[in-house]
Short mmCIF file of C-alpha atoms and ligand atoms in Angstrom, two decimals:
data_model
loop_
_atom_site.label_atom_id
_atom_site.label_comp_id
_atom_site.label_asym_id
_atom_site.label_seq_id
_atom_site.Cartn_x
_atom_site.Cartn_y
_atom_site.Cartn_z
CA UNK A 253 3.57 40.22 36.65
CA UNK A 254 3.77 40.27 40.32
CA UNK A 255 1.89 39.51 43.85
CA UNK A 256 1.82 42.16 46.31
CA UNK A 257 0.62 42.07 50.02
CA UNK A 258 -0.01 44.11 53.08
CA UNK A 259 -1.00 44.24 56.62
CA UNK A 260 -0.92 46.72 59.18
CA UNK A 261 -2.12 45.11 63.11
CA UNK A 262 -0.70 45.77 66.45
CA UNK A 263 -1.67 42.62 67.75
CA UNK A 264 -1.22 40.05 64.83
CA UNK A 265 2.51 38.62 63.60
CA UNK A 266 2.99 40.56 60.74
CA UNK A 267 5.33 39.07 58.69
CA UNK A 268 4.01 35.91 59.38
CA UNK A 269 0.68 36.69 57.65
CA UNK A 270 2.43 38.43 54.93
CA UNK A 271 4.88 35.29 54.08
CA UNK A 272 1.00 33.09 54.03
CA UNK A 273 -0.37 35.86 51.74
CA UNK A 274 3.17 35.57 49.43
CA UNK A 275 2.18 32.21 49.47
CA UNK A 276 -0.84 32.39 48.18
CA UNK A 277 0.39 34.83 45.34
CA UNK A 278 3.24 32.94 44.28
CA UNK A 279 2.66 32.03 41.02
CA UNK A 280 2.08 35.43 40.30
CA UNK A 281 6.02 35.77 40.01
CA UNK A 282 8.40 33.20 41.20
CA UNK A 283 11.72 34.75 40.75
CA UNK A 284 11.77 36.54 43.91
CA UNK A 285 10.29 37.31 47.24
CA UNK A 286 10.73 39.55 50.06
CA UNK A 287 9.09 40.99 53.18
CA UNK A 288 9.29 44.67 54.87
CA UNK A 289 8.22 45.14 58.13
CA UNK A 290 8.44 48.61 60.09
CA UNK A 291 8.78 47.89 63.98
CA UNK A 292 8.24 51.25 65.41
CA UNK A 293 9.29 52.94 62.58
CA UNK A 294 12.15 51.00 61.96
CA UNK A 295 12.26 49.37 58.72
CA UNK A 296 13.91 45.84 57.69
CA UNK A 297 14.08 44.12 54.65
CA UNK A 298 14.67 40.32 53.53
CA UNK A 299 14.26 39.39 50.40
CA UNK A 300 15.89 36.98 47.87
CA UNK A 301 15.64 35.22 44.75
CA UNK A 302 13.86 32.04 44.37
CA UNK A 303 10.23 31.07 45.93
CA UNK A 304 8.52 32.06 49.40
CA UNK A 305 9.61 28.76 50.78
CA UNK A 306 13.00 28.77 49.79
CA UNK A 307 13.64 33.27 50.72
CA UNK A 308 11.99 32.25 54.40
CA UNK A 309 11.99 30.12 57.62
CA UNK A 310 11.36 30.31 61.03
CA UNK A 311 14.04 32.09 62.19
CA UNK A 312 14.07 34.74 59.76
CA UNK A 313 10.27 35.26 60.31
CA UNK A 314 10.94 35.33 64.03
CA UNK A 315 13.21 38.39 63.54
CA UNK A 316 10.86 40.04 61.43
CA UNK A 317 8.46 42.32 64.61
CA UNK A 318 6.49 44.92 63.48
CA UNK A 319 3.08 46.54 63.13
CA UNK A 320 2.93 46.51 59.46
CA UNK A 321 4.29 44.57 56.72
CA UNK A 322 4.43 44.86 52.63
CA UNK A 323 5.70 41.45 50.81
CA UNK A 324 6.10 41.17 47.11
CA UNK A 325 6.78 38.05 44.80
CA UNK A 326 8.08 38.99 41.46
CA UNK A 327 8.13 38.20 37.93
CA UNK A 328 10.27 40.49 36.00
CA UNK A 329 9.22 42.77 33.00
CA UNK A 330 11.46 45.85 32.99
CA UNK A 331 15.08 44.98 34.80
CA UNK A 332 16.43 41.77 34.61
CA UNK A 333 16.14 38.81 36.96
CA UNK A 334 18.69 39.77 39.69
CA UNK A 335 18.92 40.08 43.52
CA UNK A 336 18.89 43.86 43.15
CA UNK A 337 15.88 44.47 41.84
CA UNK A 338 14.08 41.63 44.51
CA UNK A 339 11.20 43.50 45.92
CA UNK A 340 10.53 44.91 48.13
CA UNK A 341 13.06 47.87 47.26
CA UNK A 342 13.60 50.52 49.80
CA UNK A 343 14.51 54.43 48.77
CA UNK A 344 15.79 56.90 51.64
CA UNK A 345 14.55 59.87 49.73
CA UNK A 346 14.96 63.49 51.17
CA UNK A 347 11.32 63.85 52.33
CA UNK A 348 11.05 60.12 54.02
CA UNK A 349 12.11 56.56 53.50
CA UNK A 350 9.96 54.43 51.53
CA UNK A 351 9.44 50.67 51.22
CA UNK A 352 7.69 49.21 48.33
CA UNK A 353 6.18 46.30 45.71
CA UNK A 354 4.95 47.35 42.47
CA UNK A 355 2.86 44.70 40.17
CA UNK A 356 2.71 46.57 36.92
CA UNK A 357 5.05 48.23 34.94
CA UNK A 358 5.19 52.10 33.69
CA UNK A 359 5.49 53.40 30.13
CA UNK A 360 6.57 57.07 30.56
CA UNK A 361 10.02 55.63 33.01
CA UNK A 362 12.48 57.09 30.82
CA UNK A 363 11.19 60.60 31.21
CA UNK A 364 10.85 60.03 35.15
CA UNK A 365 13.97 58.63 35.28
CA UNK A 366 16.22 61.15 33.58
CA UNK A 367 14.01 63.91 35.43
CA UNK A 368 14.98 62.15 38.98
CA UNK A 369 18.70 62.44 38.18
CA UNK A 370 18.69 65.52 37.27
CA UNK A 371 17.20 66.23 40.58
CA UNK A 372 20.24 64.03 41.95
CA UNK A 373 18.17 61.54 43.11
CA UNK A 374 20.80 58.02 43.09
CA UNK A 375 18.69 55.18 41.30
CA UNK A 376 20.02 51.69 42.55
CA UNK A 377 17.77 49.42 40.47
CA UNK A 378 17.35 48.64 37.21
CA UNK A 379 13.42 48.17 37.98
CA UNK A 380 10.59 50.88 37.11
CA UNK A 381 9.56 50.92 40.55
CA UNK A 382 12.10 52.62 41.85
CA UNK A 383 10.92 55.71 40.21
CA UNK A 384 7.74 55.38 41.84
CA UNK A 385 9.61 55.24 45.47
CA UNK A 386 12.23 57.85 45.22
CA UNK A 387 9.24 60.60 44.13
CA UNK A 388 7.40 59.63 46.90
CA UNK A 389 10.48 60.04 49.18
CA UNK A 390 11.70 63.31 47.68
CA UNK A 391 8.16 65.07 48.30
CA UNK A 392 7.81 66.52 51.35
CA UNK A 393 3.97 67.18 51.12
CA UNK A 394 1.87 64.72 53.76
CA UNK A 395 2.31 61.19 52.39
CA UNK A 396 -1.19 60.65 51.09
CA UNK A 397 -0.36 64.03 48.76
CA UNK A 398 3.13 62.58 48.23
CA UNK A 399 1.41 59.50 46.85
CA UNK A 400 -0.82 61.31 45.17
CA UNK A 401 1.69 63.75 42.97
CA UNK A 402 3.33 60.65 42.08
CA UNK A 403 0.17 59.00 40.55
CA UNK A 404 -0.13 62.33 38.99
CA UNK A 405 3.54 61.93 37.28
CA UNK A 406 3.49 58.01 36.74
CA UNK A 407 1.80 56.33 32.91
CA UNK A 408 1.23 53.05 33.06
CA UNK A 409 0.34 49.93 35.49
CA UNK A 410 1.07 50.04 39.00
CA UNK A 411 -0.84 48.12 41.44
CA UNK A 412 1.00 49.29 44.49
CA UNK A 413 1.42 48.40 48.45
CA UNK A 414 4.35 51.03 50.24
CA UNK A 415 4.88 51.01 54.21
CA UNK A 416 6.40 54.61 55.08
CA UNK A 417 6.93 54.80 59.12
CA UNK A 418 4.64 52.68 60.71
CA UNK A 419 1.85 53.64 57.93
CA UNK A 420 0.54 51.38 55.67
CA UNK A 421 -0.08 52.41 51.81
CA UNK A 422 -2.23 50.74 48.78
CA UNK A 423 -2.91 52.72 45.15
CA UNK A 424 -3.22 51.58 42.25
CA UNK A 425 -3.18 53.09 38.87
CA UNK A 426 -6.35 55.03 36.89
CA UNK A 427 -6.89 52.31 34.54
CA UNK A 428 -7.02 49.53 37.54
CA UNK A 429 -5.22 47.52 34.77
CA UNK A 430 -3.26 44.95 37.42
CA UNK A 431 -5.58 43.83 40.44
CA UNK A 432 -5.54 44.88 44.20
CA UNK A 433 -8.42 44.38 46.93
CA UNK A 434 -8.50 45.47 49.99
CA UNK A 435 -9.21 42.85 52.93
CA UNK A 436 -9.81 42.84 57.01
CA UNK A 437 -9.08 40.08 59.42
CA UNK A 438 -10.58 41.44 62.66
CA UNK A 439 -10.05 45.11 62.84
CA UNK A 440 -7.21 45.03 61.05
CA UNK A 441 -7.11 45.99 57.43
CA UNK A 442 -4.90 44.01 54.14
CA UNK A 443 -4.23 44.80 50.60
CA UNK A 444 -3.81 41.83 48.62
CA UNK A 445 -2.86 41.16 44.62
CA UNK A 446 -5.47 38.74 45.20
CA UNK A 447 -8.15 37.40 46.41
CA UNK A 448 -7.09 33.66 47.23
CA UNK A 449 -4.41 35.54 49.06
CA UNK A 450 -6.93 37.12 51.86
CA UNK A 451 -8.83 33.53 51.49
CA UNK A 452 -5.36 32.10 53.05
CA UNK A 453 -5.10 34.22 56.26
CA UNK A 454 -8.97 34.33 57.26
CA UNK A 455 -9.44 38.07 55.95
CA UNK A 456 -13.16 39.03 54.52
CA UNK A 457 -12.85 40.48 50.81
CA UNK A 458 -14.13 44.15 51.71
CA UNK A 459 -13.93 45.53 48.25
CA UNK A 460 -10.94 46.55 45.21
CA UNK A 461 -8.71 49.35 45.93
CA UNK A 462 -10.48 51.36 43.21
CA UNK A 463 -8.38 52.93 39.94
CA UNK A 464 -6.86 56.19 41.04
CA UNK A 465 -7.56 55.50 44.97
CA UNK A 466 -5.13 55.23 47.80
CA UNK A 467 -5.74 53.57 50.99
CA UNK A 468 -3.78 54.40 54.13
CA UNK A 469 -3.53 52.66 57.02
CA UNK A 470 -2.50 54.26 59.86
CA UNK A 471 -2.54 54.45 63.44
CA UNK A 472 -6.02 56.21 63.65
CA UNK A 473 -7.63 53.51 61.19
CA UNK A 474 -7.78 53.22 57.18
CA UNK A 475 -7.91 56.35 54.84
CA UNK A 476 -8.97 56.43 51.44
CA UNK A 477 -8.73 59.10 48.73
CA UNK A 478 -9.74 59.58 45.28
CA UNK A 479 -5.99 60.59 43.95
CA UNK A 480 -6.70 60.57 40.09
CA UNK A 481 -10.34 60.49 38.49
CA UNK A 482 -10.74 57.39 37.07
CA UNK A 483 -10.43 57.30 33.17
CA UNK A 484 -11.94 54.19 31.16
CA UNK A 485 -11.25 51.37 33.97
CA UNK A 486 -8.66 48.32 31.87
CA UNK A 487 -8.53 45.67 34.09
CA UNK A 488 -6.08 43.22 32.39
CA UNK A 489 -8.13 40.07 31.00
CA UNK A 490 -4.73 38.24 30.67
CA UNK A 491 -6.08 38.01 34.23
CA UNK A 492 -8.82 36.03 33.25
CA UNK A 493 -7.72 34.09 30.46
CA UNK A 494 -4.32 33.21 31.90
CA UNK A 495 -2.51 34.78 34.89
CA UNK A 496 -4.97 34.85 38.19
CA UNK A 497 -5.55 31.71 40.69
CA UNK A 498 -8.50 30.09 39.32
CA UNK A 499 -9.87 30.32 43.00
CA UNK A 500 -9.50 34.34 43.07
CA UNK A 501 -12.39 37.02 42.03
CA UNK A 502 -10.69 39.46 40.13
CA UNK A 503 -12.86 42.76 39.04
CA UNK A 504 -15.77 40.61 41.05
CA UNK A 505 -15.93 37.60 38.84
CA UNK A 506 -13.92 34.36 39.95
CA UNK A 507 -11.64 33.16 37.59
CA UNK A 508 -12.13 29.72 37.17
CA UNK A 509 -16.05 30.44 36.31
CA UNK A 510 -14.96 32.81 33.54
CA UNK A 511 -12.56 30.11 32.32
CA UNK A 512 -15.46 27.39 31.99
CA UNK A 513 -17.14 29.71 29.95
CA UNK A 514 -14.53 30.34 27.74
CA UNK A 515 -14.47 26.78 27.30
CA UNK A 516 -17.67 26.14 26.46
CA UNK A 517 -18.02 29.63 24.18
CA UNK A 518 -14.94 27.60 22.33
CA UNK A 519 -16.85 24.39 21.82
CA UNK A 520 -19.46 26.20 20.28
CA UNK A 521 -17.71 28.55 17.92
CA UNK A 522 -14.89 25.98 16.54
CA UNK A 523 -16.91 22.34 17.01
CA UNK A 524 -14.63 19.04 15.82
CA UNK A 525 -15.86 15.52 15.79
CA UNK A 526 -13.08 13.61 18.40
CA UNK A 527 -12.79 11.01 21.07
CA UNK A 528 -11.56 12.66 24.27
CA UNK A 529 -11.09 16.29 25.27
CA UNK A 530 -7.72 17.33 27.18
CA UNK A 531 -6.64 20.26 29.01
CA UNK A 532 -2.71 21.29 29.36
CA UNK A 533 -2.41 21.44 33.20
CA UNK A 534 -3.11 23.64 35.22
CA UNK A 535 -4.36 26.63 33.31
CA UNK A 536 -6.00 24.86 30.16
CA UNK A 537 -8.08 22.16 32.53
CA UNK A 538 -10.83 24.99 33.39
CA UNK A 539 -11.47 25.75 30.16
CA UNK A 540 -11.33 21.95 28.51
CA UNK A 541 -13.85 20.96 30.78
CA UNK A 542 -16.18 23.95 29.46
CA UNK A 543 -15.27 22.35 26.20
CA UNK A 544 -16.49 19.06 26.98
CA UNK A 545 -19.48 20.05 28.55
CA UNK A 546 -20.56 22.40 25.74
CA UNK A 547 -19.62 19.78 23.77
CA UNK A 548 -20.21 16.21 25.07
CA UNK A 549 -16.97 15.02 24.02
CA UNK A 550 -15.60 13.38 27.02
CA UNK A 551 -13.11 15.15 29.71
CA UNK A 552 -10.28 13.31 30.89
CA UNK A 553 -6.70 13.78 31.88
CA UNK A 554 -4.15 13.30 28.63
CA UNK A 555 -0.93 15.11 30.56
CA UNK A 556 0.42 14.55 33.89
CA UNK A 557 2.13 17.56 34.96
CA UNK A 558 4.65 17.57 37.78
CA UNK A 559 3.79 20.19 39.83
CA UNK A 560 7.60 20.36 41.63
CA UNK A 561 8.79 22.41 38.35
CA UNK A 562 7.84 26.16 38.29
CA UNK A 563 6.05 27.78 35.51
CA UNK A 564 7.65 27.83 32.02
CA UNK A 565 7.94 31.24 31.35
CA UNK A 566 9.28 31.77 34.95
CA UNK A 567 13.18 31.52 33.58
CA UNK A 568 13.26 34.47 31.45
CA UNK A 569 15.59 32.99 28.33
CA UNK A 570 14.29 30.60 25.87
CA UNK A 571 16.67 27.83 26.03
CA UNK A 572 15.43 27.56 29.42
CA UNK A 573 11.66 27.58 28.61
CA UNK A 574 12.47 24.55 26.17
CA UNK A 575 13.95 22.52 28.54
CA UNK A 576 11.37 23.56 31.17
CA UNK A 577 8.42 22.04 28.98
CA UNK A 578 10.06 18.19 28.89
CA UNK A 579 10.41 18.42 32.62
CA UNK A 580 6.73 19.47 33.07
CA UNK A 581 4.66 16.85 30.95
CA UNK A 582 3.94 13.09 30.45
CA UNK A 583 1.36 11.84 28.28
CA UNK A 584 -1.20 9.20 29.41
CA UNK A 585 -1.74 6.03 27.55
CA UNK A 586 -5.35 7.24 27.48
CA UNK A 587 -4.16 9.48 24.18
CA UNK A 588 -3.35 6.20 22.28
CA UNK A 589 -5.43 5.56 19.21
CA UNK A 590 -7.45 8.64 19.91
CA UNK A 591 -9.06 12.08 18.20
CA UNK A 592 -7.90 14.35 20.76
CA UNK A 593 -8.96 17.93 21.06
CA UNK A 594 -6.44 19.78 23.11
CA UNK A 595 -7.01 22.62 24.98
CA UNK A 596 -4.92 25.28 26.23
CA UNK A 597 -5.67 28.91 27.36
CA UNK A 598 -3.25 30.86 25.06
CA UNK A 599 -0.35 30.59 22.39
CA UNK A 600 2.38 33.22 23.05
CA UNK A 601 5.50 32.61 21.99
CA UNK A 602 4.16 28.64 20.04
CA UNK A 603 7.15 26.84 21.91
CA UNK A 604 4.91 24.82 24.48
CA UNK A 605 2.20 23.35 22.15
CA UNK A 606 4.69 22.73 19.25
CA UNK A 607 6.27 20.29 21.66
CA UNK A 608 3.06 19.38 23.21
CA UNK A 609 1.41 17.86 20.23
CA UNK A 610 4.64 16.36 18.99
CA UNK A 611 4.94 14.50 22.59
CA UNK A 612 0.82 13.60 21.78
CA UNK A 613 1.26 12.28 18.30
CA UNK A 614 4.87 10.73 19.56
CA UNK A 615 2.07 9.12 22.29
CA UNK A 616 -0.03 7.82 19.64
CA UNK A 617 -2.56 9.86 19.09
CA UNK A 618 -4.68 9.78 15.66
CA UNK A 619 -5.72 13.12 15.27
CA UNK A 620 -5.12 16.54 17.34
CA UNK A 621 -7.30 19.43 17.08
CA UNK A 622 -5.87 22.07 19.39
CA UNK A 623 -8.35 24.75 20.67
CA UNK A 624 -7.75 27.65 22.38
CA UNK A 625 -9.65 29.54 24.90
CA UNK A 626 -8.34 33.14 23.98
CA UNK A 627 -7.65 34.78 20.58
CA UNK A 628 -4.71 35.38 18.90
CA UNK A 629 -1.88 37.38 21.13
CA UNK A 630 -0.85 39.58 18.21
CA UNK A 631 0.42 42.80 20.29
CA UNK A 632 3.25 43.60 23.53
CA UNK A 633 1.81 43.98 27.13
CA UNK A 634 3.07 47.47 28.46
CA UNK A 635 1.02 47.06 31.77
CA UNK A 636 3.16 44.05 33.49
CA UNK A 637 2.84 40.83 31.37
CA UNK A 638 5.95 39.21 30.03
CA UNK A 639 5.57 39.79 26.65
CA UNK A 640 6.91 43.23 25.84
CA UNK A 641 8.46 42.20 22.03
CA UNK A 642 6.29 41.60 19.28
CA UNK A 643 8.95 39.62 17.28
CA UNK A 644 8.42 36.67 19.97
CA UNK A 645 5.00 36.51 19.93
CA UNK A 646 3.94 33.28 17.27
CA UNK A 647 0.95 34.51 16.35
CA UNK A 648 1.45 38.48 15.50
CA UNK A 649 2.60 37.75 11.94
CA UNK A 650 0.67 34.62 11.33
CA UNK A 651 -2.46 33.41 10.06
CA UNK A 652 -4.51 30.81 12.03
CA UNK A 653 -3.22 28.19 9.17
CA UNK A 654 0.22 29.66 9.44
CA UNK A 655 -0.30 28.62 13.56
CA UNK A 656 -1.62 25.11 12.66
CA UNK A 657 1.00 24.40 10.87
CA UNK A 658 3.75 25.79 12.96
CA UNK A 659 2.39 23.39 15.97
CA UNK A 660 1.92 20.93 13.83
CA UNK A 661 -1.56 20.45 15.18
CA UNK A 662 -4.58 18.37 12.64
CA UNK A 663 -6.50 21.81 13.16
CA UNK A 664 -6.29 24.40 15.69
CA UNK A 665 -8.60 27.35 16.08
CA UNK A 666 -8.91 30.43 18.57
CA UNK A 667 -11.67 31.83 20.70
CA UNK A 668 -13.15 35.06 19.17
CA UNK A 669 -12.36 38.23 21.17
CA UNK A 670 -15.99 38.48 21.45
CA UNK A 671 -16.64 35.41 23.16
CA UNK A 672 -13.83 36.02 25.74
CA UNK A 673 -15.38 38.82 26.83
CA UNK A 674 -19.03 37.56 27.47
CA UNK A 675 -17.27 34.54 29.08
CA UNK A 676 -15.48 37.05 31.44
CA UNK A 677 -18.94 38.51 31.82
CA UNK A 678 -17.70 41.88 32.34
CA UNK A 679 -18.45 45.09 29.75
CA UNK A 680 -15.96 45.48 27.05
CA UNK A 681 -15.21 49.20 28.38
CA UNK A 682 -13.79 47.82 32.26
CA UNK A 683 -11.16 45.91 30.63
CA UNK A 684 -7.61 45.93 28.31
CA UNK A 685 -7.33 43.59 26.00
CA UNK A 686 -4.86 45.35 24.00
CA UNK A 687 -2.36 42.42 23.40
CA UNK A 688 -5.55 40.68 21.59
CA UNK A 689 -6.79 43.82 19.70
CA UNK A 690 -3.67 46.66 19.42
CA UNK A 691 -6.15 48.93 20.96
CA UNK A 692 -4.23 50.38 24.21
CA UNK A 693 -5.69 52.72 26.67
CA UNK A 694 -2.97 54.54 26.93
CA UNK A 695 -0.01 56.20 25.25
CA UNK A 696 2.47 53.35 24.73
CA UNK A 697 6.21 53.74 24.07
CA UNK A 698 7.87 52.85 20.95
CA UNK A 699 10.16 50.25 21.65
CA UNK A 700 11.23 48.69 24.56
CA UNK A 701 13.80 46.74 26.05
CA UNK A 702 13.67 44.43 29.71
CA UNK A 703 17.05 45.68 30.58
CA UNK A 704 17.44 49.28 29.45
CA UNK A 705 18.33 50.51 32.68
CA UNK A 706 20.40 47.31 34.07
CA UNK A 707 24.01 48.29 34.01
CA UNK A 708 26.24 47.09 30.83
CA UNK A 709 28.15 43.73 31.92
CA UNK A 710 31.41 42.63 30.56
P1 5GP B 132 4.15 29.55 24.73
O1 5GP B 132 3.14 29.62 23.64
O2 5GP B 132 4.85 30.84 24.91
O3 5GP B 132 5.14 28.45 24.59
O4 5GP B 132 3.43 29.27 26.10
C1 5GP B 132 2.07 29.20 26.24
C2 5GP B 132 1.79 28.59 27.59
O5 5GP B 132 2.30 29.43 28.61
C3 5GP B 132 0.32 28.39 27.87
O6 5GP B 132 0.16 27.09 28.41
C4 5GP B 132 -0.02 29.43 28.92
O7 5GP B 132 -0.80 28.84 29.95
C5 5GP B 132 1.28 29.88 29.48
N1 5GP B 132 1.39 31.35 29.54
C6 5GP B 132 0.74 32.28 28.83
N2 5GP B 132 1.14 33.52 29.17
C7 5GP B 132 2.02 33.39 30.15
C8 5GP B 132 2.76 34.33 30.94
O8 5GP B 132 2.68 35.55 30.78
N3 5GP B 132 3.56 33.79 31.89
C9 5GP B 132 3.66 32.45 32.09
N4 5GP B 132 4.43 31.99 33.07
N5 5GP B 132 3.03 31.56 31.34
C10 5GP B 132 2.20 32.02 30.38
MG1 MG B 133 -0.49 26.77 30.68
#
């Protein structure tokens, strides 16, 4: 995953509005963060590892002028988690020099890679997006058709923002799988991950960038072009069911709504007979309250999460993640004594609601029946999400009982694939859901690994 942002304005402090909209996006990656501004063409970078707060302050803002800016906050899937490959990256290619942040991640790499090379085109990174930047800045076609032969050459997810001169650019990829929208404050136009970010710095929602598109922004206004038709649109539903702000509308429909529903679709399909309903904060509360409400069983906090420690997942090696989950949760004496049904929005790799319901029943709770407001994740994300091996993933050679047991829950049961999708409310043919189903929309690659293209260390 990743948040990307951009603003072109004349008038407005750039890099100012972009660190707000970083901050909105940041847990949409928190392992790095960086700005690019272009001040009459001239292009600076900062960007660092660690959160917005921590990669900016005054000062560094201050020396940050411009008329447009891109910002990026990232959450690694292919290259490892390293100041090199802090977005955004910038590529002095023959054609021009391009600036750019890249939420998704590309399937067909290798082949683009080795082609580049060839072409002896230097590669600095060990990310994807590189690739994406250096045939942009080898093409010396108008930008808009430099962007646009790229898309034509690039498999995948991208959802893209790129500042080349003083211009602005926004595309993302055919299948729309990672979100983008497209924003104004004034007369000045935005690009967003989204939408919570344009909520931040007063910009109206105007519409998505649309799959294939690219908008421009340039000194005569904004552009847009159809660069690719659009295939079968696969918005990610990870979106939904885990990886958007609850406050955001992504594909139209605000998260936290879809999340209720997923809650309540959950009560209904897997009932239990229990005291007290709990969520595990933040992204399990939306859809425990659904629960309770569908179900009457009463809502109430069981966890206290301390909201100073960044996402589990964030520190990319397991013994981390372990550690990360005792620093993140107390229980409540509320739990004592009671049938608890705990609710969570997805099992990926187990490790978090093992240790959950062994802190619960360590708490004193009778019973715990764990429900979940997603199915199964039986299948690797190609398209951005952290979960590119199938041999971490708890659930892709288990049964539901095997699950139970391996939690160590009193039952546990799974929302249907069915019944996430109505509660997303959109049709089954705008979205991917492959990591539920196997069913990809596009040609995926065989075997994959983070840091294929991260120099060997000693
Ligand atoms: P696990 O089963 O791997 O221990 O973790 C599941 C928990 O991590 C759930 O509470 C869920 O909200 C969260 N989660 C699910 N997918 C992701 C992801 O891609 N990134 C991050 N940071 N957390 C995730
Ligand atoms: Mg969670």
């Amino acid at each position: 995953m990743c948040g990307v942002f951009g603003i072109r304005s004349k008038e407005r402090d750039v890099a100012r509005i972009a660190y707000f909209g970083l901050f909105a996006l940041q847990h949409r990656g928190q392992e790095s963060a960086g700005i690019a501004v272009s001040d009459n063409g001239r292009l600076t970078v900062v960007r660092d590892m660690g959160l917005v707060a921590q990669v900016f302050n005054e000062q560094q803002l201050q020396a940050l002028p411009g008329e447009v800016a891109i910002g990026h906050t990232r959450y690694s899937t292919t290259g490892a988690n390293r100041w090199a490959n802090a977005q955004p990256l910038i590529h002095h290619g023959r054609a021009r020099t391009v600036a750019l942040g890249h939420n998704g991640n590309l399937v067909n790499v290798e082949e683009l890679r080795a082609e580049l090379v060839e072409d002896g085109v230097r590669l600095g990174s060990g990310s994807d997006s590189e690739v994406i930047a250096a045939l942009i800045a080898r093409d010396p076609a108008p930008l808009s058709e430099a962007v646009a032969s790229a898309m034509g050459r690039l498999e995948g997810a991208y959802s893209v923002t790129a500042l080349v001169d003083d211009t602005l650019v926004a595309f993302r990829d055919p299948f729309g799988f990672r979100p983008l929208t497209l924003g104004q404050i004034g007369e000045d136009w935005v690009v967003a991950s989204e939408t919570c970010a344009l909520d931040l710095i007063g910009a109206e929602v105007v519409r998505d960038v649309r799959p294939g598109e690219i908008v421009w922004v340039d000194e005569a206004g904004v552009h847009a072009a159809q660069a690719l038709p659009v295939g079968r649109n696969a918005l990610c539903i990870f979106e939904h069911v885990y990886f958007a702000r609850p406050d955001s509308r992504v594909g139209g429909v605000e998260v936290h709504g879809a999340r209720v529903r997923m809650g309540e679709r959950l009560a209904a399909e897997a009932p239990v007979e229990a005291d007290l309903v709990i969520g595990i904060p933040d992204s399990g509360t939306p859809a425990a309250i659904g629960f309770s409400n569908a179900s009457g069983i009463p809502f109430n906090e069981g966890l206290i999460k301390n909201r100073y420690v960044a996402r589990t997942f964030i520190q990319p090696d397991q013994a981390m993640r372990e550690q990360g989950i005792r620093m993140k949760f107390n229980p409540l004496s509320e739990v004592e004594g009671r049938r608890i049904v705990v609710v969570d929005d997805s099992i990926v790799r187990g490790s978090t609601m093992r240790q959950l319901v062994a802190m619960l029943l360590d708490a004193g709770a009778a019973e715990i029946h764990v429900r979940i407001s997603s199915p199964p994740v039986v299948s690797p994300c190609f398209y951005g999400i952290d979960m590119a091996d199938e041999d971490e993933l708890a659930a892709a050679h288990r049964s539901v009982e095997e699950m139970r047991s391996l939690v160590g829950a009193t039952s546990l049961h799974y929302l249907s694939v069915e019944g996430m999708q109505a509660a997303t409310t959109l049709p089954e043919d705008a979205v991917c859901r492959a990591c539920f189903t196997r069913d990809y929309p596009t040609r995926v690659p065989q075997k994959v690994a983070k840091l294929r293209f991260e120099p060997a260390r000693a």
